[in-house]
XYZ file of C-alpha atoms in Angstrom:
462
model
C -21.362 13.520 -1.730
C -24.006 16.013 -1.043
C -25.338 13.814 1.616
C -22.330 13.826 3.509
C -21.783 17.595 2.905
C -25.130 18.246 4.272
C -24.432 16.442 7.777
C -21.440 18.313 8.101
C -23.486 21.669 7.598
C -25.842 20.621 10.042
C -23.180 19.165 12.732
C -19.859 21.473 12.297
C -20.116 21.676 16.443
C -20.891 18.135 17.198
C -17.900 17.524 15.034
C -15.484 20.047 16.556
C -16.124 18.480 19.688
C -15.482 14.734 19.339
C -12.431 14.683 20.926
C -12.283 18.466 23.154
C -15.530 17.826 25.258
C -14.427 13.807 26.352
C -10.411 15.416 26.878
C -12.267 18.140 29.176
C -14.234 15.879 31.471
C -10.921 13.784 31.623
C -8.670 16.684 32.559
C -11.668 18.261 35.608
C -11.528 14.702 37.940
C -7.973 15.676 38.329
C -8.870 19.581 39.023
C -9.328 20.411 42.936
C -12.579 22.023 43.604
C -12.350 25.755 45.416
C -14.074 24.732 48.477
C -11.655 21.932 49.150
C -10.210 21.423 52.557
C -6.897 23.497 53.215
C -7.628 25.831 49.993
C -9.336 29.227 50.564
C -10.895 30.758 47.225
C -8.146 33.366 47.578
C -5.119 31.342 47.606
C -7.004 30.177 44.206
C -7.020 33.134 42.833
C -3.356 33.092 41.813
C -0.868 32.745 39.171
C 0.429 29.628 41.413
C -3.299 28.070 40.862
C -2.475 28.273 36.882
C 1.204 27.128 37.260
C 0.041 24.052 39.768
C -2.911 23.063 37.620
C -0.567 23.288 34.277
C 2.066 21.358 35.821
C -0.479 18.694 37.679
C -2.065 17.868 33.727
C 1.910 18.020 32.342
C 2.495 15.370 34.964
C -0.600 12.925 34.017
C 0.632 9.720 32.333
C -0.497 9.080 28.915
C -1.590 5.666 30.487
C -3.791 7.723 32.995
C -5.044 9.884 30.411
C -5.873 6.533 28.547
C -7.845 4.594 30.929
C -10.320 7.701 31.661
C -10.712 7.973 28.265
C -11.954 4.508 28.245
C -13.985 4.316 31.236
C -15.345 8.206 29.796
C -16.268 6.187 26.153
C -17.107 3.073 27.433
C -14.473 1.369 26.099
C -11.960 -1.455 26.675
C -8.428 -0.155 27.104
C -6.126 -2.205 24.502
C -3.189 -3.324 26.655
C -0.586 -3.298 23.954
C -0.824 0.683 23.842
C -0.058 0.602 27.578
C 2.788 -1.762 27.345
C 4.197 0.334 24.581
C 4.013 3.649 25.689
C 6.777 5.661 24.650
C 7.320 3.606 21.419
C 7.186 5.389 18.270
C 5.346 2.406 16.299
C 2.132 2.127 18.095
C 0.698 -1.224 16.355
C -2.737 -2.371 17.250
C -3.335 -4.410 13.985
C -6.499 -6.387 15.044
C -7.553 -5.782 18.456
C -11.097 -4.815 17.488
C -10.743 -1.835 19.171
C -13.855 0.162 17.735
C -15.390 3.077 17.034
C -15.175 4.165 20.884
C -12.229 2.690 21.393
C -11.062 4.964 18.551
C -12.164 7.909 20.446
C -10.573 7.110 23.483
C -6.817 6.545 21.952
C -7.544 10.068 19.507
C -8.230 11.703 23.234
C -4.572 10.943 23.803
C -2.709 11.156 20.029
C -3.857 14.421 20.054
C -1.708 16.009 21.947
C 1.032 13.101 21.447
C 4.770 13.972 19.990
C 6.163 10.660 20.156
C 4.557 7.917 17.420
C 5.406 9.010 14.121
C 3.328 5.437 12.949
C -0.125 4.434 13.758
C -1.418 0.956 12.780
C -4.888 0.224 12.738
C -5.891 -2.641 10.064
C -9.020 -4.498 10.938
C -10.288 -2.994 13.991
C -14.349 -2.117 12.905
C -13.676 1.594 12.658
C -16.436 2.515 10.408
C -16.930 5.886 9.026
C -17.385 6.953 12.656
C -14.515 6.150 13.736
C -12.540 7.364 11.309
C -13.870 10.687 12.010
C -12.278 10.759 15.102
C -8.927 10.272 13.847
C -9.232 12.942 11.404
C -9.919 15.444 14.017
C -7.228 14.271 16.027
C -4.716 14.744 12.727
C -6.066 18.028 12.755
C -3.563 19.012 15.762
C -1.203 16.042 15.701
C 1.976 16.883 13.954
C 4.062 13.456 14.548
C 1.807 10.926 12.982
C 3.540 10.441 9.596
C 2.034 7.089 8.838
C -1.393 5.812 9.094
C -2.533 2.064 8.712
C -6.738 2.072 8.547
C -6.987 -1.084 5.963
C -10.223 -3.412 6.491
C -12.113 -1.160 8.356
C -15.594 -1.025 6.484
C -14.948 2.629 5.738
C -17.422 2.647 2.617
C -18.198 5.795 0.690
C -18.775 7.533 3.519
C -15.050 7.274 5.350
C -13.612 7.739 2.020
C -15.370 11.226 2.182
C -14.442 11.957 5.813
C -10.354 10.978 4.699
C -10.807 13.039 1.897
C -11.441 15.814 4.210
C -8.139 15.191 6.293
C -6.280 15.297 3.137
C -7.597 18.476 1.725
C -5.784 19.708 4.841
C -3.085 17.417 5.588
C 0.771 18.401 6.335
C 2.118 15.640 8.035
C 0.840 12.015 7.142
C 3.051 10.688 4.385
C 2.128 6.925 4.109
C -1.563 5.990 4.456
C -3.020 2.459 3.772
C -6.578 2.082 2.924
C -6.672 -1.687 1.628
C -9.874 -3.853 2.242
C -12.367 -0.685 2.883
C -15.239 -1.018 0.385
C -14.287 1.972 -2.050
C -16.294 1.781 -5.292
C -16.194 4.515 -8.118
C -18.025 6.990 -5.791
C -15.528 6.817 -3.022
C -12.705 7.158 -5.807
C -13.670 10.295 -6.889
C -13.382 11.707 -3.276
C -10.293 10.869 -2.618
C -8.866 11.173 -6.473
C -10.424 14.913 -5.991
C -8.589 15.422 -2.258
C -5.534 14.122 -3.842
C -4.977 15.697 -7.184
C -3.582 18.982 -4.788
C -1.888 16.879 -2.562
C 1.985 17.234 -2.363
C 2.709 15.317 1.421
C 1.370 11.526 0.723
C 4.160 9.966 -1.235
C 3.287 6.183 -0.244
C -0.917 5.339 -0.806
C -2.297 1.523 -1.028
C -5.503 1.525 -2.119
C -5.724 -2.417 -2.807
C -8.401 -5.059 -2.397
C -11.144 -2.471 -3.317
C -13.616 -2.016 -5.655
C -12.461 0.631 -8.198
C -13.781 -0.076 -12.108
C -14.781 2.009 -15.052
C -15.151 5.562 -13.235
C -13.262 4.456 -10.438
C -10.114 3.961 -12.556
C -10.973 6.977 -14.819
C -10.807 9.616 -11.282
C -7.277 7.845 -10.219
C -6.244 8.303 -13.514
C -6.707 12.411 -13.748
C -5.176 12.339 -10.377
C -2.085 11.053 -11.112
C -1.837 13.820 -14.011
C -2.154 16.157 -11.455
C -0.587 14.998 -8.389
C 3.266 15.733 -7.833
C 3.328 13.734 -4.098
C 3.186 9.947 -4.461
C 5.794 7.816 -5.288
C 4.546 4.468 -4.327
C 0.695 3.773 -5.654
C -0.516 0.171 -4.825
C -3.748 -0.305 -7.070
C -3.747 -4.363 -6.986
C -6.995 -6.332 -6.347
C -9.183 -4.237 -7.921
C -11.229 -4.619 -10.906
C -9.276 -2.100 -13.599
C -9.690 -2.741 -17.029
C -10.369 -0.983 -20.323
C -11.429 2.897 -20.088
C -10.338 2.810 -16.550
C -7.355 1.007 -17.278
C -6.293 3.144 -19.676
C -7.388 6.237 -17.817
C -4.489 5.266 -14.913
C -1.813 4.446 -18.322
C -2.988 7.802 -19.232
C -1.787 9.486 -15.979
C 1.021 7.701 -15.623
C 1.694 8.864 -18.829
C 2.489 12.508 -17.897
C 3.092 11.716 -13.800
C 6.340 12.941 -12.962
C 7.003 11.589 -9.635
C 5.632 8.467 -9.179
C 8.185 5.423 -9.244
C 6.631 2.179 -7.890
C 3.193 1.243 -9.468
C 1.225 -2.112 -7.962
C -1.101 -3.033 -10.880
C -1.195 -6.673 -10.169
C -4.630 -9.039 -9.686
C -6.726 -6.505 -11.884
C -8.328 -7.259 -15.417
C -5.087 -5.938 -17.897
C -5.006 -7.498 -21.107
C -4.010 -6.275 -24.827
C -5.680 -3.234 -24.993
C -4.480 -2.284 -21.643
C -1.193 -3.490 -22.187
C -1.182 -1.321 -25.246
C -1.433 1.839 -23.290
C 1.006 1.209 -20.330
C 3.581 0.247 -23.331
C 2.285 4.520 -24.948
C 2.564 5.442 -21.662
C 6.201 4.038 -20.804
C 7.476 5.797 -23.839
C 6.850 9.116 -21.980
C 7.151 8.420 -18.311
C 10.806 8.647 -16.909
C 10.283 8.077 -13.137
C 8.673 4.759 -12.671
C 11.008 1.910 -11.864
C 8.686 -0.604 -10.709
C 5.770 -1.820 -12.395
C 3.601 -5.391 -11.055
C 1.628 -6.922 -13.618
C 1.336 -9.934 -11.762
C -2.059 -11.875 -12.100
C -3.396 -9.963 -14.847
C -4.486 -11.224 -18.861
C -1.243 -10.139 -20.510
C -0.496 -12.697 -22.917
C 1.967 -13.241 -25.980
C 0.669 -10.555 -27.602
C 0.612 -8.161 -25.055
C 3.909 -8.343 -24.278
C 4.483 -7.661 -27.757
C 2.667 -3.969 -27.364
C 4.290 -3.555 -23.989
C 7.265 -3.984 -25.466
C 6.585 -1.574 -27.596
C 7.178 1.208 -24.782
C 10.378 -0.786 -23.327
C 11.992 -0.363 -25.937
C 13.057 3.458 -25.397
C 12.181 3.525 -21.372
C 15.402 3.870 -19.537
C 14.309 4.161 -16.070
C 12.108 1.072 -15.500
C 14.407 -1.750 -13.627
C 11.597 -4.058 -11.677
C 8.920 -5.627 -14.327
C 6.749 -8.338 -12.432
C 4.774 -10.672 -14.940
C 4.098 -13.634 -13.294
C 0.639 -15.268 -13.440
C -0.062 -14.511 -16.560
C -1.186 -16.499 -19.410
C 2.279 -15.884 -21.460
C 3.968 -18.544 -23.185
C 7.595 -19.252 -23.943
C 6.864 -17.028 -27.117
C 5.957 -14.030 -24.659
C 8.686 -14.473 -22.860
C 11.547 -14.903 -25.832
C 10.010 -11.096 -27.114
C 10.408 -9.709 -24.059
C 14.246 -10.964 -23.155
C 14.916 -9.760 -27.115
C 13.506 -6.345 -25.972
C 15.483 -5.976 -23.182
C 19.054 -7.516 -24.632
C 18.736 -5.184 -27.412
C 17.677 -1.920 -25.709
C 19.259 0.640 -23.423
C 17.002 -0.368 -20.484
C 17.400 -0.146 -17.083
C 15.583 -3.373 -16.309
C 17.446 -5.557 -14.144
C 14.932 -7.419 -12.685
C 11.957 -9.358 -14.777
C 9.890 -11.991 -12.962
C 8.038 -14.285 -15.312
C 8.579 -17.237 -12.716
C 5.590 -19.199 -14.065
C 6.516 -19.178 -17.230
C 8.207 -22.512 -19.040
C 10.731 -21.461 -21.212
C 12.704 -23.239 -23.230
C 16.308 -24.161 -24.211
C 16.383 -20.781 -27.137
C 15.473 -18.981 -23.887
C 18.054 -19.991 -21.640
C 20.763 -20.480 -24.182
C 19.966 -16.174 -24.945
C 19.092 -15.342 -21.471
C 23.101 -16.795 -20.727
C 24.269 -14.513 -24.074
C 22.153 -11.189 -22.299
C 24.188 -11.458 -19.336
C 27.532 -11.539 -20.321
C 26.314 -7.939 -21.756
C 24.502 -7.384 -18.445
C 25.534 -9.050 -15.313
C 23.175 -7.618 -13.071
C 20.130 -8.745 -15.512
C 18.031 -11.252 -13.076
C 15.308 -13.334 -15.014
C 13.337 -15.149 -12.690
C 11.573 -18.064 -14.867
C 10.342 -21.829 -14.745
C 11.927 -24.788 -17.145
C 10.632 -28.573 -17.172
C 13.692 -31.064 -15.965
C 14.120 -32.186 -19.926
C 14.982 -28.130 -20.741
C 17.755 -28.459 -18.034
C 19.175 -31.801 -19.230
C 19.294 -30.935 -22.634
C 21.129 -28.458 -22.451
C 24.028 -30.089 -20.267
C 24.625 -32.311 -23.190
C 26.761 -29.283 -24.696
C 28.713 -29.274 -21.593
C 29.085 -32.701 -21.460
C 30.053 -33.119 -25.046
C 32.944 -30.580 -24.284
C 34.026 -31.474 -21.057
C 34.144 -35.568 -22.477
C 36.334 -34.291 -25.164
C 38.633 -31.357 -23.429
C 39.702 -34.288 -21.319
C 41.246 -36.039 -24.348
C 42.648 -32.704 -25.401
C 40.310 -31.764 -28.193
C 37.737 -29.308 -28.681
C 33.995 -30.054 -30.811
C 35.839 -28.700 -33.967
C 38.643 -31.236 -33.630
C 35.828 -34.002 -33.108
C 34.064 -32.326 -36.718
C 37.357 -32.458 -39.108
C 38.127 -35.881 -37.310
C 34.801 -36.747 -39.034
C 34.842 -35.211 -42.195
C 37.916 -37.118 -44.576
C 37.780 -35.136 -47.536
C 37.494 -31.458 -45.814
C 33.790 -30.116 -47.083
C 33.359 -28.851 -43.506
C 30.097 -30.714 -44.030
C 29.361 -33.388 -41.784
C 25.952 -35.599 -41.866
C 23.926 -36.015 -38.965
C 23.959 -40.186 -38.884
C 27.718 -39.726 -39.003
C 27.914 -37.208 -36.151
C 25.591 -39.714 -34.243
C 27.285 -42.600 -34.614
C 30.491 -41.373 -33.648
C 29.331 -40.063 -30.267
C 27.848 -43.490 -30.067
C 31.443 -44.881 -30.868
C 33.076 -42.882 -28.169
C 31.266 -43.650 -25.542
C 30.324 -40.067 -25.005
C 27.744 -39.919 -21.548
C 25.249 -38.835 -23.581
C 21.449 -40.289 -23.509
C 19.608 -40.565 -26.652
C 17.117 -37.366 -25.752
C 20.195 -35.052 -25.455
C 21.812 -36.357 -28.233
C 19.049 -35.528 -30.516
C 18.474 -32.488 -29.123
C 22.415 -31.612 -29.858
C 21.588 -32.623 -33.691
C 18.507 -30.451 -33.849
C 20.955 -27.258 -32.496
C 23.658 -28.462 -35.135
C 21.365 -28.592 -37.900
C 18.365 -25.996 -37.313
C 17.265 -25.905 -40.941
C 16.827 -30.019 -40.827
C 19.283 -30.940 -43.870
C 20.863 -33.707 -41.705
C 23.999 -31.901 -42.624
C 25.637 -30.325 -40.028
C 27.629 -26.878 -41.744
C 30.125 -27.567 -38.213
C 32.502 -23.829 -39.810
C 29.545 -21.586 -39.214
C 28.815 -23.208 -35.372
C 32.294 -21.341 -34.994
C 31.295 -18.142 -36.478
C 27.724 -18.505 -34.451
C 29.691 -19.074 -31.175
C 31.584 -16.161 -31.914
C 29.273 -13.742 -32.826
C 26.983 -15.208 -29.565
């Protein structure tokens, strides 16, 4: 940092005058010269002269202004800014437009009042470039959001944005994704941020934030009362740093969609985003996709469900959880007063127990969407309920009738070879796999007695 701080002590100047002194030599071809035929110094000498060389730049095209710049920089114009003009998206997503090419559109967005968006993901910027958007935010007021993922930015563009947001007003949304930030670059732009109130959306994904890295993001988001949407994914977060972001999350009081998916978050992890859930009441999305949460992680995650009422998006997906993982976590949530509605654990296999409860959870909560995986057996077992009562509502009976049919002497005890062999009898459309998984759900203890008067009670109570 005190490199960088050094070469803007010894080049405050140079700096000032990226953009002015290229805008300057622009705006003179298009000044008449004093000695020019028909124009006497005098007649110069006027308030017309100011009014007729105010309106003439007034009148200049942002497309003229644009090509001088790049014949001025030695640039190639980018002919999707030309055919846009007047739009107020200006996309140039991977035109490899440059460091120069950089200066010559900030020579025009400076003065701009019309794009309000400015995307610039994978264009070679460098530090260098990046500098010369910064000054141009400096008097830009429209440009709310700013798109400068993959651009090689490194430690020293994360220093240069830092700057810009130290003094920023007006950008709101600003995508760094793909630049090279380690734990040095982190701790600029943690440090620019903690006083920040204006950027409410910030992906800083596909970098290279670890230990220290996650430990300066953390002690921002205690501070910072801006952001709302944090994307963090793709980046190497685990343990103290992991638990340094739980920890600002923790006592963060306006941030409400957190992207922690594709880092390193296992148990111990886990364990503190569940501490830090108990507290937090603003967050409503959280993405754990790709991460180590398994079974047992859940289980301390849960741990801070269990009294969160404002979290309604929970993405777990890619993760190594099991059937067991994912049974805690629908118990959690069917017994709580949560506000999750949404849960994807779409590559987990669940089982019937799972689907059977996940169908009992909704009649309690309609809106409750469980996005999950189940082999072909899981669905066709249980059918075999529905086909059991469906085969016998047609001959006007229910599964109790089909019981006391079976048990003479009224114990309201029947065996399991008995039950089996009159579904056998029947002719009930019933292969031999579903049928034994029907007995097993009958008689869960294994007594090969199926108690038939407390499936009524279970049913009822389900």
């Amino acid at each position: 940092m005190e490199q960088f701080e050094e070469e803007e002590e010894q080049q405050p100047s140079d700096q000032s005058d990226l953009l002015t002194g290229s805008q300057d030599q622009v705006e003179d071809e298009e000044k008449p010269s004093q000695g020019q035929e028909g124009n006497s110094g005098d007649e110069w000498d006027t308030d017309l002269e100011t009014d007729s060389a105010t309106d003439q730049k007034q009148s200049q095209s942002r497309a003229e202004l644009y090509l001088q710049a790049c014949q001025r920089t030695g640039s190639v114009p980018v002919s999707s800014f030309l055919r846009n003009l007047g739009d107020t998206n200006l996309n140039l997503n991977h035109y490899g437009v440059g460091p120069l090419g950089t200066k010559a559109l900030a020579i025009v967005l400076k003065t701009d009042n019309t794009i309000t968006n400015l995307e610039l993901e994978e264009n070679s910027l460098g530090p260098e470039g990046t500098r010369y958007l910064t000054e141009m935010l400096q008097t830009n007021i429209t440009i709310q959001s700013l798109n400068l993922s993959n651009n090689q930015l490194g430690q020293e563009g994360a220093y240069t944005i830092s700057k810009m947001l130290s003094e920023n007003y007006c950008v709101k949304s600003l995508k760094l994704s793909g630049n090279d930030f380690d734990d040095v670059a982190a701790k600029y732009l943690a440090d620019a941020l903690k006083g920040d109130y204006v950027i409410t959306e910030l992906d800083l994904s596909h970098n290279m934030f670890s230990f220290t890295g996650g430990q300066h993001l953390g002690h921002m988001l205690a501070a910072n009362v801006g952001i709302e949407v944090l994307n963090l994914s793709w980046n190497p977060l685990r343990l103290g740093g992991a638990m340094a972001v739980s920890a600002g999350l923790k006592v963060n009081s306006t941030l409400k969609q957190l992207d922690l998916s594709w880092n390193a978050f296992g148990q111990m992890e886990a364990e503190s985003l569940g501490q830090a859930l108990k507290n937090n009441r603003t967050l409503v999305l959280l993405d754990l996709s790709g991460n180590h949460v398994d079974d047992q992680a859940v289980t301390l995650l849960c741990q801070g469900l269990i009294t969160n009422d404002t979290l309604g998006t929970l993405k777990l997906s890619q993760n190594p959880l099991t059937n067991i993982g994912a049974l805690t976590l629908l118990k959690t949530v069917k017994n709580m007063k949560s506000a999750l509605e949404e849960i994807d654990i779409s590559t987990v296999f669940v089982n019937e127990e799972f689907v059977e409860l996940l169908e009992v959870a909704r009649q309690k909560r309609p809106a409750l969407d469980v996005r999950h995986s189940a082999m072909s057996y899981v669905t066709r077992n249980l059918s075999a309920l529905q086909i059991l009562r469906k085969f016998l509502s047609e001959r006007n009976e229910s599964i109790m009738d089909f019981f006391e049919a079976l048990d003479k002497e009224g114990t309201t005890n029947v065996s399991t070879s008995d039950f089996r062999k009159a579904v056998k009898a029947a002719n009930i459309p019933l292969d031999q796999q579903q049928l034994e998984w029907l007995l097993r759900k009958f008689d869960k203890n294994c007594t090969s007695t199926i108690m038939y008067s407390l499936l009524s009670c279970r049913r009822n109570r389900g």
